[in-house]
């Protein structure tokens, strides 16, 4: 592009200037916004980072003891959600891209996209009203019969509003974005690769395993990162569904569950004042950093695997 | 009793008339202080714009605050703008009071911001509000520290317990509609030491009730709330040997089920099995409720019994005249008193630094304290109307405001 402009000296038309100007503006706005958010978070957080229970009544001892279980809960709930959503989203995407008849595939793709438009409050209501009561008998059974397994230790929650239920709701919420990306990636598999695999005698599953999945690996990781990002930051659905008590525990089926950062802010902010507000904003800063770290980690994985992705 | 007209229609019609006739009748209305601006809209954008503006104004909160009265028939000389902030528990009641008061006094605008008790006290202290709503009275240290920016120097504050709301202990147990529990058993259930519904402690208090061999799931609020503060205050005061945590708006230990807000708790109790929780009594619905032991009898919640505790409790000692902070007696000896209540205060200056809003504050607080105001809150927010004995003291306190 730059060589063309230096060699030929194209005449600058107003349309070009306006367009390039607005593109630069849009590009820089995202940086400005991000910087503004980061500055706000840091400035507001500073008093809280070294606060103790004497400064802010919300703190048990110091800030890190307060935010620790929240970080754990956030990552734990999101990881569980991702664990459930990833295989399902790959399955749906493969079905749409390689198994379903074309007409069914387009309808199904549309429905999955529609799922993304459901507000999180609605998912929260569904989680409380439908999902939690429905899975509670299953949880009781798991605790009674598989209670020796640490994750399923009792006592079982009487309402089903556990971290596993919250993770299921989160999984449903991140499913559309992950499915959409996986589907697009799988559809881009070079037809030559697929036909070559089939010509060598591969079954359809073997063709997907040898041609489609390796090609789509970085896309699957990107999809997971986007899904994880949404799960980490999800607020309302978790706040409504989860029975959070701020404990640090891996148990999935009890009433005692770790809270997540976003849900905790939503629950505590309305009555917070003075230094407690700073503490809550500081937990927001931590969430910002966690999300940033997760994204960076995934980018690093994608870039490391790029040469082996088979995308050439 | 004020009858609410379908005020959106009235307001809409009135706004439309104002806009089209350009009467530029300037009223003290922050929503529509610039009729000239509307004139421009009318010419440039025509009828659709007028409809849009009209609809927006009619639907906006300011318009809905005004009630159905017409300004021409103003029976009152009061005018001005009153700002309050504080307890979200009072929100529904404040909306009812605001609507009722502004209907009678159309030139008055009252804004109550339900920011939470702590923030409300802070705002009042800094002088950013004319009055505060708070789920607890200012404590002795805060009053000694002083510095109430709206008040005259050396002025005391007036604290009025005008919002009394019973907290019901609700449960969902098949075939059981009501249970008798003493404070120690209730505290044991919520502390997690009593874990089965057929526990001997519960069975002994409820002879003849068939109690299932089922786990108890206690449900508490996951957000910081005055309801939790008053409930834990009750448990700590009435059963200190079982409930060892002091009163706090945040649930004091890890354990039990947590749910967001009053509706979250009610939902969790309704949808769960063997659940028990606490919520504003107005939201108890069809759920089973607990009658708590007071003295030798078991008292189910009722507005009268809830209001009675305020009369049965002494005022905090050593307070200025007009400061009606109550030392709630959570284990009263008298019968007919329901001890699990949330008492929320309205806080004002005894003497304001600026005289401009004094009449307005007094009129508004008088309206809230009046039988009419208390009934409006009872109807809209499910609170318990205060007794005539308390009203006498409240009225005297309001009269002392200057």
CSV table of C-alpha atoms in Angstrom, one decimal, chain B residues 40-297:
chain,number,residue,atom,x,y,z
B,40,UNK,CA,-38.3,24.8,18.3
B,41,UNK,CA,-38.9,21.1,18.4
B,42,UNK,CA,-42.5,21.6,17.4
B,43,UNK,CA,-41.7,23.7,14.3
B,44,UNK,CA,-38.8,21.7,13.1
B,45,UNK,CA,-39.8,18.2,13.7
B,46,UNK,CA,-43.6,18.5,13.6
B,47,UNK,CA,-46.2,16.2,15.1
B,48,UNK,CA,-44.1,13.0,15.5
B,49,UNK,CA,-41.6,15.0,17.6
B,50,UNK,CA,-44.4,16.3,19.8
B,51,UNK,CA,-45.7,12.9,20.4
B,52,UNK,CA,-42.2,11.6,21.2
B,53,UNK,CA,-41.5,14.4,23.6
B,54,UNK,CA,-44.9,14.1,25.2
B,55,UNK,CA,-44.4,10.4,25.6
B,56,UNK,CA,-40.9,10.8,27.0
B,57,UNK,CA,-42.1,13.3,29.5
B,58,UNK,CA,-45.1,11.4,30.5
B,59,UNK,CA,-43.1,8.2,31.0
B,60,UNK,CA,-40.2,9.9,32.8
B,61,UNK,CA,-40.0,9.5,36.6
B,62,UNK,CA,-40.5,13.2,37.2
B,63,UNK,CA,-43.8,13.1,35.5
B,64,UNK,CA,-44.9,10.1,37.4
B,65,UNK,CA,-44.0,11.7,40.7
B,66,UNK,CA,-46.5,14.4,40.2
B,67,UNK,CA,-49.6,12.4,40.7
B,68,UNK,CA,-52.9,13.5,39.3
B,69,UNK,CA,-53.4,16.9,40.7
B,70,UNK,CA,-53.6,20.0,38.6
B,71,UNK,CA,-51.4,23.0,39.4
B,72,UNK,CA,-54.2,25.5,39.1
B,73,UNK,CA,-56.0,24.0,42.1
B,74,UNK,CA,-53.0,24.1,44.4
B,75,UNK,CA,-54.3,24.1,48.0
B,76,UNK,CA,-50.9,24.5,49.5
B,77,UNK,CA,-48.3,27.2,49.6
B,78,UNK,CA,-45.4,24.8,49.9
B,79,UNK,CA,-42.9,24.7,47.1
B,80,UNK,CA,-39.4,23.6,46.6
B,81,UNK,CA,-37.1,20.7,46.1
B,82,UNK,CA,-36.4,18.1,48.8
B,83,UNK,CA,-33.6,15.6,48.5
B,84,UNK,CA,-33.3,12.5,50.6
B,85,UNK,CA,-31.1,9.4,50.3
B,86,UNK,CA,-30.5,6.2,52.1
B,87,UNK,CA,-32.0,2.9,53.0
B,88,UNK,CA,-33.2,0.9,50.0
B,89,UNK,CA,-35.6,-0.9,52.4
B,90,UNK,CA,-37.7,2.3,52.5
B,91,UNK,CA,-37.7,2.7,48.7
B,92,UNK,CA,-41.2,1.4,48.1
B,93,UNK,CA,-42.6,3.4,51.1
B,94,UNK,CA,-40.7,6.5,50.0
B,95,UNK,CA,-42.2,6.2,46.6
B,96,UNK,CA,-45.7,6.0,48.1
B,97,UNK,CA,-45.1,8.9,50.4
B,98,UNK,CA,-43.5,11.0,47.7
B,99,UNK,CA,-46.5,10.4,45.4
B,100,UNK,CA,-49.0,11.1,48.1
B,101,UNK,CA,-47.2,14.3,49.3
B,102,UNK,CA,-46.7,15.7,45.9
B,103,UNK,CA,-50.3,15.1,45.0
B,104,UNK,CA,-51.3,17.3,47.9
B,105,UNK,CA,-48.5,19.8,47.2
B,106,UNK,CA,-48.0,19.9,43.5
B,107,UNK,CA,-45.2,22.6,43.6
B,108,UNK,CA,-43.0,20.3,45.7
B,109,UNK,CA,-40.5,17.9,44.2
B,110,UNK,CA,-39.1,15.2,46.5
B,111,UNK,CA,-36.3,12.9,45.3
B,112,UNK,CA,-35.4,9.9,47.4
B,113,UNK,CA,-32.3,8.1,46.2
B,114,UNK,CA,-32.2,4.5,47.6
B,115,UNK,CA,-28.4,4.3,47.8
B,116,UNK,CA,-28.3,2.2,50.9
B,117,UNK,CA,-28.2,3.1,54.6
B,118,UNK,CA,-24.5,3.6,54.9
B,119,UNK,CA,-24.3,5.8,51.8
B,120,UNK,CA,-27.5,7.6,53.0
B,121,UNK,CA,-25.9,8.5,56.4
B,122,UNK,CA,-22.7,9.6,54.6
B,123,UNK,CA,-24.6,11.8,52.2
B,124,UNK,CA,-26.6,13.4,55.0
B,125,UNK,CA,-23.4,13.9,57.0
B,126,UNK,CA,-21.8,15.7,54.1
B,127,UNK,CA,-24.9,17.8,53.6
B,128,UNK,CA,-25.8,16.6,50.2
B,129,UNK,CA,-29.3,15.6,51.3
B,130,UNK,CA,-32.0,17.3,53.4
B,131,UNK,CA,-32.9,14.1,55.1
B,132,UNK,CA,-31.7,10.5,55.3
B,133,UNK,CA,-33.3,7.1,55.5
B,134,UNK,CA,-31.3,4.6,57.5
B,135,UNK,CA,-31.8,1.1,58.8
B,136,UNK,CA,-30.0,2.0,62.0
B,137,UNK,CA,-29.8,5.2,64.0
B,138,UNK,CA,-26.6,7.1,64.1
B,139,UNK,CA,-24.6,5.7,67.0
B,140,UNK,CA,-23.3,7.7,69.9
B,141,UNK,CA,-19.8,8.1,68.5
B,142,UNK,CA,-21.1,9.4,65.2
B,143,UNK,CA,-23.3,11.9,66.9
B,144,UNK,CA,-20.5,13.0,69.2
B,145,UNK,CA,-18.3,13.5,66.2
B,146,UNK,CA,-21.0,15.7,64.7
B,147,UNK,CA,-20.2,17.7,61.6
B,148,UNK,CA,-23.7,17.4,60.0
B,149,UNK,CA,-23.2,19.9,57.2
B,150,UNK,CA,-26.8,20.8,56.6
B,151,UNK,CA,-27.5,21.4,60.3
B,152,UNK,CA,-26.7,24.6,62.3
B,153,UNK,CA,-23.6,24.3,64.4
B,154,UNK,CA,-24.3,22.5,67.7
B,155,UNK,CA,-27.7,21.3,66.4
B,156,UNK,CA,-28.7,17.8,67.3
B,157,UNK,CA,-30.4,15.5,64.8
B,158,UNK,CA,-33.9,14.2,64.8
B,159,UNK,CA,-34.3,10.5,64.2
B,160,UNK,CA,-37.7,9.1,63.7
B,161,UNK,CA,-38.6,5.4,63.5
B,162,UNK,CA,-41.2,5.8,60.9
B,163,UNK,CA,-40.8,2.6,58.8
B,164,UNK,CA,-41.4,-0.6,60.8
B,165,UNK,CA,-41.4,-3.7,58.7
B,166,UNK,CA,-41.9,-7.2,60.1
B,167,UNK,CA,-39.5,-9.8,58.9
B,168,UNK,CA,-41.1,-13.2,58.4
B,169,UNK,CA,-39.2,-16.5,58.8
B,170,UNK,CA,-40.5,-18.5,55.8
B,171,UNK,CA,-40.1,-22.1,55.1
B,172,UNK,CA,-41.1,-24.7,52.5
B,173,UNK,CA,-42.0,-28.0,54.1
B,174,UNK,CA,-44.6,-30.2,52.6
B,175,UNK,CA,-47.8,-30.4,54.7
B,176,UNK,CA,-46.6,-27.9,57.3
B,177,UNK,CA,-48.0,-24.3,57.3
B,178,UNK,CA,-46.8,-23.0,60.5
B,179,UNK,CA,-44.1,-23.9,63.1
B,180,UNK,CA,-43.5,-22.8,66.6
B,181,UNK,CA,-39.8,-22.1,67.3
B,182,UNK,CA,-38.0,-20.6,70.2
B,183,UNK,CA,-35.0,-18.3,69.6
B,184,UNK,CA,-32.4,-20.9,70.4
B,185,UNK,CA,-33.8,-23.4,67.9
B,186,UNK,CA,-34.2,-20.8,65.2
B,187,UNK,CA,-30.6,-19.7,65.8
B,188,UNK,CA,-29.5,-23.3,65.7
B,189,UNK,CA,-31.2,-23.9,62.3
B,190,UNK,CA,-29.6,-20.8,60.8
B,191,UNK,CA,-26.2,-21.5,62.4
B,192,UNK,CA,-26.3,-25.0,60.9
B,193,UNK,CA,-26.2,-26.9,64.2
B,194,UNK,CA,-29.7,-28.2,63.7
B,195,UNK,CA,-29.7,-30.0,60.4
B,196,UNK,CA,-32.8,-32.1,60.2
B,197,UNK,CA,-36.4,-31.1,60.3
B,198,UNK,CA,-37.3,-33.9,62.7
B,199,UNK,CA,-34.6,-32.8,65.2
B,200,UNK,CA,-35.8,-33.3,68.8
B,201,UNK,CA,-35.5,-29.6,69.5
B,202,UNK,CA,-38.0,-28.7,66.7
B,203,UNK,CA,-40.3,-31.7,67.5
B,204,UNK,CA,-40.5,-30.8,71.2
B,205,UNK,CA,-41.9,-27.4,70.3
B,206,UNK,CA,-44.3,-28.7,67.7
B,207,UNK,CA,-46.2,-31.6,69.1
B,208,UNK,CA,-48.7,-33.1,66.7
B,209,UNK,CA,-46.9,-31.8,63.6
B,210,UNK,CA,-45.5,-34.5,61.4
B,211,UNK,CA,-41.9,-33.5,60.7
B,212,UNK,CA,-40.1,-35.3,57.9
B,213,UNK,CA,-36.6,-36.8,58.1
B,214,UNK,CA,-35.2,-34.2,55.7
B,215,UNK,CA,-32.2,-31.9,55.7
B,216,UNK,CA,-32.8,-28.3,56.5
B,217,UNK,CA,-31.4,-25.8,53.9
B,218,UNK,CA,-31.3,-22.3,55.6
B,219,UNK,CA,-31.3,-19.5,53.0
B,220,UNK,CA,-29.9,-16.1,53.7
B,221,UNK,CA,-29.3,-12.9,51.7
B,222,UNK,CA,-26.1,-12.9,49.6
B,223,UNK,CA,-26.1,-9.1,49.4
B,224,UNK,CA,-25.5,-6.6,52.1
B,225,UNK,CA,-28.9,-5.7,53.6
B,226,UNK,CA,-30.7,-4.2,56.5
B,227,UNK,CA,-33.0,-7.2,56.7
B,228,UNK,CA,-30.0,-9.4,57.4
B,229,UNK,CA,-28.7,-6.9,59.9
B,230,UNK,CA,-32.0,-6.9,61.9
B,231,UNK,CA,-32.4,-10.6,61.6
B,232,UNK,CA,-28.9,-11.4,62.9
B,233,UNK,CA,-29.4,-8.7,65.6
B,234,UNK,CA,-32.5,-10.6,66.7
B,235,UNK,CA,-30.6,-13.9,66.8
B,236,UNK,CA,-27.7,-12.4,68.7
B,237,UNK,CA,-29.9,-10.7,71.2
B,238,UNK,CA,-32.4,-13.5,71.8
B,239,UNK,CA,-30.1,-16.5,71.6
B,240,UNK,CA,-26.5,-15.4,72.3
B,241,UNK,CA,-25.3,-18.8,73.4
B,242,UNK,CA,-26.2,-20.3,70.0
B,243,UNK,CA,-25.7,-17.4,67.7
B,244,UNK,CA,-22.3,-15.9,68.5
B,245,UNK,CA,-22.0,-13.4,65.7
B,246,UNK,CA,-22.9,-9.8,66.2
B,247,UNK,CA,-25.5,-8.0,64.0
B,248,UNK,CA,-24.2,-7.4,60.5
B,249,UNK,CA,-25.7,-6.6,57.1
B,250,UNK,CA,-23.5,-9.3,55.6
B,251,UNK,CA,-24.2,-12.9,56.5
B,252,UNK,CA,-21.5,-13.5,59.2
B,253,UNK,CA,-20.2,-17.0,58.3
B,254,UNK,CA,-19.8,-19.4,55.5
B,255,UNK,CA,-22.7,-21.8,55.5
B,256,UNK,CA,-26.2,-22.1,54.4
B,257,UNK,CA,-27.6,-21.1,51.1
B,258,UNK,CA,-27.2,-17.5,49.8
B,259,UNK,CA,-29.7,-15.8,47.4
B,260,UNK,CA,-29.8,-12.3,45.9
B,261,UNK,CA,-32.2,-9.9,47.4
B,262,UNK,CA,-35.6,-10.5,49.0
B,263,UNK,CA,-37.0,-12.0,45.8
B,264,UNK,CA,-34.0,-14.3,45.5
B,265,UNK,CA,-34.5,-15.6,49.0
B,266,UNK,CA,-38.3,-16.1,48.4
B,267,UNK,CA,-37.5,-17.9,45.1
B,268,UNK,CA,-34.9,-20.1,46.7
B,269,UNK,CA,-37.2,-21.1,49.5
B,270,UNK,CA,-40.2,-21.6,47.2
B,271,UNK,CA,-38.2,-23.8,44.7
B,272,UNK,CA,-36.2,-25.7,47.2
B,273,UNK,CA,-37.1,-28.6,49.4
B,274,UNK,CA,-36.8,-28.3,53.2
B,275,UNK,CA,-35.7,-24.7,52.9
B,276,UNK,CA,-36.1,-21.9,55.5
B,277,UNK,CA,-35.3,-18.2,55.1
B,278,UNK,CA,-36.2,-14.7,56.2
B,279,UNK,CA,-37.8,-12.0,54.1
B,280,UNK,CA,-40.0,-8.9,54.4
B,281,UNK,CA,-43.3,-10.2,55.7
B,282,UNK,CA,-45.2,-8.6,52.8
B,283,UNK,CA,-43.4,-11.1,50.5
B,284,UNK,CA,-44.1,-14.3,52.4
B,285,UNK,CA,-47.0,-15.2,50.1
B,286,UNK,CA,-48.2,-18.8,50.6
B,287,UNK,CA,-45.1,-20.1,52.2
B,288,UNK,CA,-45.2,-21.5,55.7
B,289,UNK,CA,-44.2,-19.0,58.4
B,290,UNK,CA,-42.7,-19.4,61.9
B,291,UNK,CA,-44.3,-18.2,65.1
B,292,UNK,CA,-41.4,-17.2,67.4
B,293,UNK,CA,-41.5,-17.7,71.1
B,294,UNK,CA,-41.8,-14.5,73.2
B,295,UNK,CA,-42.1,-15.1,76.9
B,296,UNK,CA,-44.4,-18.1,77.2
B,297,UNK,CA,-46.3,-17.7,73.9
